[in-house]
Amino acid sequence: MPFTYEYPRPALTVDCVVFGFDEGDLKVLLIERDLKPFAGRWALPGGFVNLDETIDTAARRELAEETGLTEIYLEQLYTFGTVDRDPRERVVSVAYYALVKLEDHRPRAATDARKAAWFNVDDIPSLAFDHAEILDTALRRLKGKVRYEPIGFELLPEKFPLSQLQHLYEVCLEEPLDKRNFRKKILGMGLLTETDEVQQDVAHRAARLYRFDSRRYQQLKKRGFSFWL
Amino acid sequence: MPFTYEYPRPALTVDCVVFGFDEGDLKVLLIERDLKPFAGRWALPGGFVNLDETIDTAARRELAEETGLTEIYLEQLYTFGTVDRDPRERVVSVAYYALVKLEDHRPRAATDARKAAWFNVDDIPSLAFDHAEILDTALRRLKGKVRYEPIGFELLPEKFPLSQLQHLYEVCLEEPLDKRNFRKKILGMGLLTETDEVQQDVAHRAARLYRFDSRRYQQLKKRGFSFWL
DNA sequence: CACTCTTGGTGTAGACTGGACACCATGTCA
DNA sequence: TGACATGGTGTCCAGTCTACACCAAGAGTG
């Protein structure tokens, strides 16, 4: 026990809420705890912050270690620091939320030693610690932010039909959208480029696939454009 | 040095960006450091988090101790955790921003042992640590949030003329607003109640004073109303 | 091979909202 | 009493948002 301090210190951790979107449902990646407090319960991926890394780095490292995810959209959410949130001792946790293209990270359940699985956001098991509260905060943030920043595209594959995008927005905003108005608005922004591909293996007329042009978004943003839906 | 841990831990602090509004300018409350790193430099009020208090509580306690402010609007902003932000050792800081009615806390400079003073946000001295970055983040958050939550009222006295409110918005949004359109919109929300008082001691026609009806705002919010300016 | 089923893709008209704009009123001060 | 400073008010136009229905394309089935 070589590390001594003049005053007591809380432990510092990170926790990540990883969102994915698949078959019309918003999903969250959880891992099953194998260690003692709440062993066997599902929890958000996360862990302790090392002294030689920033908090952001810690979040990315823990995500890579526990879920294999790298190079994904990651943003700080909120810091949770109530006194009794961990039964062992005082632990303060900086929460992050991440958006991943679920296509690229399909089943992956038993890849690592840890058991990881995707859960539908409105069918979440009882979680360890205050992770239910963290997840709730993340969901509210996602639902708020999706309106004024084009983060929805982080959840879709590179090429996607407009109907899938619309569906994603309907889930996030919790309201149905009119197809024609949606297409008019989203295409009117000039942020989507039409590809020459269409859906494959669908039992009906195949839809054209589009791609999000983030280069163009950066340009427009500089000129005062703001995304809005 | 009685506190020992198996792994090293960063120290955990809070820092508060306190905004006030006065004579048409947005101001920030700073204190002059008397202790060693950056002694004599201006800094955000803040300090270490105790083990038996939440982070929010720590922020309120530090604000009370260092500036005498209590019962004010306070909200978590962001957690700053780059490795070298404190030259002594690894320190992670949870930043908050606060909004105060400057009327109630006028000069107050030398009330406490510490020297505290209000600075105009676009005339800030060189700050200790990464406090300039924290302040910058707080400003961006305030400017963003003022549009869709009625937090502007936290900066004004209880009773205020519409011109003052408009001026506050012009400063936050960094654009001039049309007087008639502004009045139409803000009064149309039904969140302001007219008092029977007018400005005192002004060298021109006195303006009617209004009061923000937060009770009514809570009601309307439940029914799906959303503030927008 | 024709019929059905499912989703893709398109335009218009009316309601509403947001922004531009100018003048008289009221009170102080010289 | 006249000049000066700010308070307080309404209309019109343009752009945006919303509601709404039909044909097209392709797969699947008998």
GROMACS .gro file of N, CA, C and O in nm, chain A residues 6 16 19 24 35 37 43 45 50 52 57 70-71 88 100 112 119 134 140 151 170 182-183 195-196 206 214 220 223:
model
  116
    6GLU      N    1  -0.209   1.321   0.255
    6GLU     CA    2  -0.240   1.393   0.378
    6GLU      C    3  -0.390   1.393   0.407
    6GLU      O    4  -0.431   1.389   0.523
   16CYS      N    5  -1.903   0.419  -1.925
   16CYS     CA    6  -1.942   0.455  -2.062
   16CYS      C    7  -2.079   0.397  -2.098
   16CYS      O    8  -2.102   0.277  -2.080
   19PHE      N    9  -2.418   0.350  -2.709
   19PHE     CA   10  -2.543   0.332  -2.782
   19PHE      C   11  -2.518   0.273  -2.920
   19PHE      O   12  -2.418   0.304  -2.985
   24GLY      N   13  -3.434  -0.094  -3.600
   24GLY     CA   14  -3.535  -0.004  -3.546
   24GLY      C   15  -3.532   0.016  -3.397
   24GLY      O   16  -3.618   0.084  -3.342
   35LEU      N   17  -1.671  -0.931  -1.069
   35LEU     CA   18  -1.610  -0.905  -0.937
   35LEU      C   19  -1.716  -0.868  -0.834
   35LEU      O   20  -1.833  -0.849  -0.866
   37PRO      N   21  -1.859  -0.634  -0.570
   37PRO     CA   22  -1.988  -0.571  -0.546
   37PRO      C   23  -2.072  -0.588  -0.672
   37PRO      O   24  -2.023  -0.560  -0.782
   43ALA      N   25  -2.373  -0.413  -1.594
   43ALA     CA   26  -2.321  -0.281  -1.560
   43ALA      C   27  -2.269  -0.212  -1.685
   43ALA      O   28  -2.250  -0.275  -1.790
   45PRO      N   29  -1.976  -0.053  -1.901
   45PRO     CA   30  -1.832  -0.072  -1.906
   45PRO      C   31  -1.761   0.050  -1.846
   45PRO      O   32  -1.807   0.163  -1.865
   50ASN      N   33  -0.618   0.602  -1.454
   50ASN     CA   34  -0.477   0.598  -1.415
   50ASN      C   35  -0.421   0.739  -1.404
   50ASN      O   36  -0.475   0.835  -1.464
   52ASP      N   37  -0.153   0.862  -1.526
   52ASP     CA   38  -0.079   0.916  -1.641
   52ASP      C   39  -0.166   0.927  -1.765
   52ASP      O   40  -0.115   0.936  -1.876
   57THR      N   41  -0.894   0.959  -2.214
   57THR     CA   42  -0.811   0.844  -2.249
   57THR      C   43  -0.852   0.722  -2.169
   57THR      O   44  -0.859   0.611  -2.222
   70THR      N   45  -1.299   0.056  -3.056
   70THR     CA   46  -1.201   0.164  -3.068
   70THR      C   47  -1.248   0.260  -3.176
   70THR      O   48  -1.333   0.226  -3.258
   71GLU      N   49  -1.193   0.379  -3.173
   71GLU     CA   50  -1.222   0.480  -3.277
   71GLU      C   51  -1.371   0.507  -3.291
   71GLU      O   52  -1.426   0.503  -3.401
   88ARG      N   53  -1.846   0.004  -0.139
   88ARG     CA   54  -1.716  -0.022  -0.079
   88ARG      C   55  -1.656   0.102  -0.017
   88ARG      O   56  -1.612   0.105   0.096
  100VAL      N   57  -2.195   0.404  -3.159
  100VAL     CA   58  -2.123   0.314  -3.249
  100VAL      C   59  -2.214   0.266  -3.362
  100VAL      O   60  -2.336   0.259  -3.347
  112ASP      N   61  -1.432  -1.130  -2.547
  112ASP     CA   62  -1.342  -1.107  -2.435
  112ASP      C   63  -1.374  -1.210  -2.325
  112ASP      O   64  -1.463  -1.292  -2.339
  119PHE      N   65  -2.850  -0.450  -2.519
  119PHE     CA   66  -2.987  -0.452  -2.467
  119PHE      C   67  -3.066  -0.339  -2.528
  119PHE      O   68  -3.016  -0.229  -2.547
  134ILE      N   69  -2.725   0.681  -1.454
  134ILE     CA   70  -2.631   0.728  -1.557
  134ILE      C   71  -2.689   0.703  -1.696
  134ILE      O   72  -2.689   0.792  -1.782
  140ARG      N   73  -3.139   1.095  -2.202
  140ARG     CA   74  -3.193   1.231  -2.214
  140ARG      C   75  -3.100   1.318  -2.295
  140ARG      O   76  -3.144   1.395  -2.380
  151ILE      N   77  -2.552   1.386  -3.490
  151ILE     CA   78  -2.487   1.272  -3.429
  151ILE      C   79  -2.557   1.141  -3.465
  151ILE      O   80  -2.501   1.035  -3.446
  170GLU      N   81  -3.725   0.898  -3.533
  170GLU     CA   82  -3.853   0.873  -3.468
  170GLU      C   83  -3.834   0.810  -3.331
  170GLU      O   84  -3.905   0.842  -3.235
  182PHE      N   85  -3.984   1.489  -4.392
  182PHE     CA   86  -3.851   1.450  -4.344
  182PHE      C   87  -3.749   1.450  -4.457
  182PHE      O   88  -3.640   1.506  -4.445
  183ARG      N   89  -3.786   1.388  -4.568
  183ARG     CA   90  -3.693   1.381  -4.681
  183ARG      C   91  -3.659   1.520  -4.733
  183ARG      O   92  -3.543   1.550  -4.760
  195THR      N   93  -2.552   0.782  -5.305
  195THR     CA   94  -2.458   0.687  -5.366
  195THR      C   95  -2.530   0.621  -5.483
  195THR      O   96  -2.649   0.644  -5.506
  196ASP      N   97  -2.456   0.540  -5.561
  196ASP     CA   98  -2.524   0.472  -5.671
  196ASP      C   99  -2.565   0.331  -5.630
  196ASP      O  100  -2.590   0.246  -5.715
  206ALA      N  101  -3.607  -0.181  -5.357
  206ALA     CA  102  -3.490  -0.143  -5.278
  206ALA      C  103  -3.473   0.009  -5.274
  206ALA      O  104  -3.494   0.077  -5.375
  214SER      N  105  -1.951   1.454  -4.388
  214SER     CA  106  -1.911   1.530  -4.269
  214SER      C  107  -1.817   1.645  -4.308
  214SER      O  108  -1.810   1.746  -4.241
  220LEU      N  109  -2.002   2.403  -4.379
  220LEU     CA  110  -2.124   2.479  -4.357
  220LEU      C  111  -2.129   2.536  -4.216
  220LEU      O  112  -2.174   2.649  -4.195
  223ARG      N  113  -1.963   2.853  -4.176
  223ARG     CA  114  -2.037   2.966  -4.233
  223ARG      C  115  -2.166   2.995  -4.159
  223ARG      O  116  -2.256   3.059  -4.211
   0.00000   0.00000   0.00000
